[in-house]
Amino acid sequence: MLTQIEKQLCRSAISARQNAYAPYSKFKVGVAILDEFGKMHLGVNVENAAYPQGSCAEAGAISAMILSGSKQIKLIAVSGGGLELCTPCGGCRQKIREFASLEMPVLICNEKNFKKRFLLKTLLPVSFGPKNLF
Ligand code: THU
């Protein structure tokens, strides 16, 4: 069901999640991104006492990717708790879309295991992207 690299990405997102800083919502999220060089970048949500200043795990992982000099998200895994699938929030779907193909798989995991695969175009249909500006 998953390739070796997909399994590795899921494991990394699940493990990163443990370091999330979510004292307010108690909802920890971990993200692992695979870039165009085969390098992995991790992110976690970082909440803040001033609630709106908190940031999502996807934003952290994208920041780490850009800092390292990469520009493409080839694959992404998200790990979150709860009974529902932890799919990226609307804002993060748009953030991911900036650097990814609409055909890219988004792998959703719970605290322990891979649960479901979506294509980015399914999560964010008829989206606005970089090409709109050229
Ligand atoms: N959160 C993420 O980090 N990523 C998502 O895609 C969904 C939500 C975080 C934000 C907040 O710290 C907590 O989960 C509850 O919303």
PDB file of C-alpha atoms and ligand atoms in Angstrom:
ATOM      1  CA  MET A   1       0.000   0.000   0.000  1.00  0.00           C
ATOM      2  CA  LEU A   2       2.891   2.381   0.760  1.00  0.00           C
ATOM      3  CA  THR A   3       6.337   2.559  -0.854  1.00  0.00           C
ATOM      4  CA  GLN A   4       9.422   2.430   1.358  1.00  0.00           C
ATOM      5  CA  ILE A   5       9.927   6.185   1.184  1.00  0.00           C
ATOM      6  CA  GLU A   6       6.236   6.784   1.953  1.00  0.00           C
ATOM      7  CA  LYS A   7       6.532   4.546   5.016  1.00  0.00           C
ATOM      8  CA  GLN A   8       9.632   6.424   6.114  1.00  0.00           C
ATOM      9  CA  LEU A   9       7.880   9.772   5.680  1.00  0.00           C
ATOM     10  CA  CYS A  10       4.904   8.593   7.745  1.00  0.00           C
ATOM     11  CA  ARG A  11       7.199   7.302  10.482  1.00  0.00           C
ATOM     12  CA  SER A  12       9.012  10.647  10.549  1.00  0.00           C
ATOM     13  CA  ALA A  13       5.791  12.675  10.776  1.00  0.00           C
ATOM     14  CA  ILE A  14       4.530  10.417  13.578  1.00  0.00           C
ATOM     15  CA  SER A  15       7.777  10.724  15.492  1.00  0.00           C
ATOM     16  CA  ALA A  16       8.092  14.509  14.956  1.00  0.00           C
ATOM     17  CA  ARG A  17       4.566  14.936  16.321  1.00  0.00           C
ATOM     18  CA  GLN A  18       5.784  14.052  19.808  1.00  0.00           C
ATOM     19  CA  ASN A  19       7.743  17.321  19.925  1.00  0.00           C
ATOM     20  CA  ALA A  20       4.789  19.536  18.967  1.00  0.00           C
ATOM     21  CA  TYR A  21       4.093  22.413  21.339  1.00  0.00           C
ATOM     22  CA  ALA A  22       0.328  22.323  21.845  1.00  0.00           C
ATOM     23  CA  PRO A  23      -0.371  23.098  25.530  1.00  0.00           C
ATOM     24  CA  TYR A  24      -3.687  24.842  24.736  1.00  0.00           C
ATOM     25  CA  SER A  25      -5.467  22.606  22.245  1.00  0.00           C
ATOM     26  CA  LYS A  26      -3.514  19.485  23.335  1.00  0.00           C
ATOM     27  CA  PHE A  27      -3.765  18.580  19.655  1.00  0.00           C
ATOM     28  CA  LYS A  28      -0.274  17.701  18.464  1.00  0.00           C
ATOM     29  CA  VAL A  29       0.525  17.578  14.749  1.00  0.00           C
ATOM     30  CA  GLY A  30       3.693  16.418  13.005  1.00  0.00           C
ATOM     31  CA  VAL A  31       4.553  16.842   9.336  1.00  0.00           C
ATOM     32  CA  ALA A  32       7.277  15.383   7.121  1.00  0.00           C
ATOM     33  CA  ILE A  33       7.998  16.726   3.641  1.00  0.00           C
ATOM     34  CA  LEU A  34      10.093  15.049   0.963  1.00  0.00           C
ATOM     35  CA  ASP A  35      11.708  17.607  -1.349  1.00  0.00           C
ATOM     36  CA  GLU A  36      13.006  17.452  -4.924  1.00  0.00           C
ATOM     37  CA  PHE A  37      16.469  16.379  -3.696  1.00  0.00           C
ATOM     38  CA  GLY A  38      15.100  13.475  -1.672  1.00  0.00           C
ATOM     39  CA  LYS A  39      15.704  15.383   1.543  1.00  0.00           C
ATOM     40  CA  MET A  40      13.225  15.325   4.399  1.00  0.00           C
ATOM     41  CA  HIS A  41      11.981  18.338   6.339  1.00  0.00           C
ATOM     42  CA  LEU A  42       9.977  18.173   9.539  1.00  0.00           C
ATOM     43  CA  GLY A  43       7.540  20.506  11.253  1.00  0.00           C
ATOM     44  CA  VAL A  44       5.271  20.577  14.286  1.00  0.00           C
ATOM     45  CA  ASN A  45       2.552  22.929  15.422  1.00  0.00           C
ATOM     46  CA  VAL A  46       3.755  25.622  17.808  1.00  0.00           C
ATOM     47  CA  GLU A  47       0.957  27.224  19.798  1.00  0.00           C
ATOM     48  CA  ASN A  48       1.098  30.516  21.680  1.00  0.00           C
ATOM     49  CA  ALA A  49      -0.620  32.007  24.732  1.00  0.00           C
ATOM     50  CA  ALA A  50      -1.810  34.693  22.307  1.00  0.00           C
ATOM     51  CA  TYR A  51      -3.795  32.054  20.395  1.00  0.00           C
ATOM     52  CA  PRO A  52      -3.754  33.467  16.841  1.00  0.00           C
ATOM     53  CA  GLN A  53       0.044  33.561  16.904  1.00  0.00           C
ATOM     54  CA  GLY A  54       0.259  29.775  16.898  1.00  0.00           C
ATOM     55  CA  SER A  55       1.454  28.081  13.725  1.00  0.00           C
ATOM     56  CA  CYS A  56       0.582  24.805  12.028  1.00  0.00           C
ATOM     57  CA  ALA A  57       2.980  21.915  11.575  1.00  0.00           C
ATOM     58  CA  GLU A  58       2.792  22.265   7.784  1.00  0.00           C
ATOM     59  CA  ALA A  59       3.991  25.867   8.006  1.00  0.00           C
ATOM     60  CA  GLY A  60       6.977  24.775  10.097  1.00  0.00           C
ATOM     61  CA  ALA A  61       7.965  22.025   7.678  1.00  0.00           C
ATOM     62  CA  ILE A  62       7.631  24.345   4.668  1.00  0.00           C
ATOM     63  CA  SER A  63       9.790  26.928   6.442  1.00  0.00           C
ATOM     64  CA  ALA A  64      12.483  24.306   7.081  1.00  0.00           C
ATOM     65  CA  MET A  65      12.330  23.223   3.438  1.00  0.00           C
ATOM     66  CA  ILE A  66      12.710  26.746   2.096  1.00  0.00           C
ATOM     67  CA  LEU A  67      15.530  27.501   4.535  1.00  0.00           C
ATOM     68  CA  SER A  68      17.456  24.484   3.207  1.00  0.00           C
ATOM     69  CA  GLY A  69      17.227  25.768  -0.385  1.00  0.00           C
ATOM     70  CA  SER A  70      14.573  23.389  -1.751  1.00  0.00           C
ATOM     71  CA  LYS A  71      11.539  24.606  -3.642  1.00  0.00           C
ATOM     72  CA  GLN A  72       9.391  21.547  -4.341  1.00  0.00           C
ATOM     73  CA  ILE A  73       7.252  19.370  -2.101  1.00  0.00           C
ATOM     74  CA  LYS A  74       7.258  15.927  -3.737  1.00  0.00           C
ATOM     75  CA  LEU A  75       5.412  14.131  -0.967  1.00  0.00           C
ATOM     76  CA  ILE A  76       3.980  15.078   2.419  1.00  0.00           C
ATOM     77  CA  ALA A  77       2.842  13.125   5.477  1.00  0.00           C
ATOM     78  CA  VAL A  78       0.723  14.601   8.288  1.00  0.00           C
ATOM     79  CA  SER A  79       0.251  12.931  11.670  1.00  0.00           C
ATOM     80  CA  GLY A  80      -2.410  14.034  14.135  1.00  0.00           C
ATOM     81  CA  GLY A  81      -4.583  12.606  16.892  1.00  0.00           C
ATOM     82  CA  GLY A  82      -8.355  12.568  17.326  1.00  0.00           C
ATOM     83  CA  LEU A  83     -11.044  10.369  15.869  1.00  0.00           C
ATOM     84  CA  GLU A  84     -11.231  12.175  12.527  1.00  0.00           C
ATOM     85  CA  LEU A  85      -8.554  12.095   9.846  1.00  0.00           C
ATOM     86  CA  CYS A  86      -6.082  14.915  10.489  1.00  0.00           C
ATOM     87  CA  THR A  87      -6.116  16.464   7.033  1.00  0.00           C
ATOM     88  CA  PRO A  88      -4.342  19.818   6.582  1.00  0.00           C
ATOM     89  CA  CYS A  89      -6.421  22.898   7.416  1.00  0.00           C
ATOM     90  CA  GLY A  90      -7.602  25.104   4.558  1.00  0.00           C
ATOM     91  CA  GLY A  91      -4.796  27.627   4.942  1.00  0.00           C
ATOM     92  CA  CYS A  92      -2.174  24.881   4.956  1.00  0.00           C
ATOM     93  CA  ARG A  93      -3.635  23.290   1.821  1.00  0.00           C
ATOM     94  CA  GLN A  94      -2.959  26.585   0.082  1.00  0.00           C
ATOM     95  CA  LYS A  95       0.545  26.807   1.592  1.00  0.00           C
ATOM     96  CA  ILE A  96       1.347  23.293   0.356  1.00  0.00           C
ATOM     97  CA  ARG A  97      -0.079  24.049  -3.078  1.00  0.00           C
ATOM     98  CA  GLU A  98       2.490  26.831  -3.603  1.00  0.00           C
ATOM     99  CA  PHE A  99       5.279  24.224  -3.794  1.00  0.00           C
ATOM    100  CA  ALA A 100       3.584  21.024  -4.976  1.00  0.00           C
ATOM    101  CA  SER A 101       1.966  19.456  -8.007  1.00  0.00           C
ATOM    102  CA  LEU A 102      -1.806  19.031  -7.800  1.00  0.00           C
ATOM    103  CA  GLU A 103      -1.182  15.311  -8.439  1.00  0.00           C
ATOM    104  CA  MET A 104       0.947  14.986  -5.310  1.00  0.00           C
ATOM    105  CA  PRO A 105      -0.191  12.477  -2.693  1.00  0.00           C
ATOM    106  CA  VAL A 106      -0.887  13.743   0.814  1.00  0.00           C
ATOM    107  CA  LEU A 107      -0.471  10.917   3.345  1.00  0.00           C
ATOM    108  CA  ILE A 108      -2.602  11.153   6.466  1.00  0.00           C
ATOM    109  CA  CYS A 109      -1.590   9.313   9.632  1.00  0.00           C
ATOM    110  CA  ASN A 110      -2.940   9.102  13.154  1.00  0.00           C
ATOM    111  CA  GLU A 111      -0.609   8.965  16.183  1.00  0.00           C
ATOM    112  CA  LYS A 112       0.653   5.553  15.155  1.00  0.00           C
ATOM    113  CA  ASN A 113      -0.178   4.538  11.602  1.00  0.00           C
ATOM    114  CA  PHE A 114      -0.840   5.601   8.045  1.00  0.00           C
ATOM    115  CA  LYS A 115      -4.608   5.960   7.483  1.00  0.00           C
ATOM    116  CA  LYS A 116      -5.432   7.446   4.091  1.00  0.00           C
ATOM    117  CA  ARG A 117      -3.969   8.914   0.917  1.00  0.00           C
ATOM    118  CA  PHE A 118      -5.421  11.957  -0.876  1.00  0.00           C
ATOM    119  CA  LEU A 119      -4.283  13.823  -3.947  1.00  0.00           C
ATOM    120  CA  LEU A 120      -3.668  17.513  -3.338  1.00  0.00           C
ATOM    121  CA  LYS A 121      -6.160  18.344  -6.093  1.00  0.00           C
ATOM    122  CA  THR A 122      -8.849  16.508  -4.122  1.00  0.00           C
ATOM    123  CA  LEU A 123      -8.100  18.480  -0.968  1.00  0.00           C
ATOM    124  CA  LEU A 124      -7.922  21.802  -2.816  1.00  0.00           C
ATOM    125  CA  PRO A 125      -9.985  21.724  -6.023  1.00  0.00           C
ATOM    126  CA  VAL A 126     -10.025  24.561  -8.560  1.00  0.00           C
ATOM    127  CA  SER A 127      -7.263  26.273  -6.653  1.00  0.00           C
ATOM    128  CA  PHE A 128      -5.415  29.528  -7.134  1.00  0.00           C
ATOM    129  CA  GLY A 129      -1.653  29.131  -7.562  1.00  0.00           C
ATOM    130  CA  PRO A 130       1.605  30.728  -8.716  1.00  0.00           C
ATOM    131  CA  LYS A 131       0.670  30.426 -12.423  1.00  0.00           C
ATOM    132  CA  ASN A 132      -2.331  32.665 -11.857  1.00  0.00           C
ATOM    133  CA  LEU A 133       0.077  35.558 -11.399  1.00  0.00           C
ATOM    134  CA  PHE A 134       1.923  35.091 -14.722  1.00  0.00           C
TER     135      PHE A 134
HETATM  136  N1  THU B   1      -2.976  22.082  13.224  1.00  0.00           N
HETATM  137  C1  THU B   1      -1.872  21.839  12.450  1.00  0.00           C
HETATM  138  O1  THU B   1      -0.729  21.986  12.895  1.00  0.00           O
HETATM  139  N2  THU B   1      -2.069  21.422  11.184  1.00  0.00           N
HETATM  140  C2  THU B   1      -3.279  21.170  10.632  1.00  0.00           C
HETATM  141  O2  THU B   1      -3.345  20.889   9.450  1.00  0.00           O
HETATM  142  C3  THU B   1      -4.475  21.206  11.459  1.00  0.00           C
HETATM  143  C4  THU B   1      -4.336  21.948  12.746  1.00  0.00           C
HETATM  144  C5  THU B   1      -2.768  22.525  14.597  1.00  0.00           C
HETATM  145  C6  THU B   1      -3.099  23.984  14.837  1.00  0.00           C
HETATM  146  C7  THU B   1      -3.382  23.964  16.323  1.00  0.00           C
HETATM  147  O3  THU B   1      -2.147  24.106  17.020  1.00  0.00           O
HETATM  148  C8  THU B   1      -3.936  22.588  16.597  1.00  0.00           C
HETATM  149  O4  THU B   1      -3.574  21.795  15.476  1.00  0.00           O
HETATM  150  C9  THU B   1      -5.450  22.559  16.773  1.00  0.00           C
HETATM  151  O5  THU B   1      -6.086  23.184  15.735  1.00  0.00           O
END
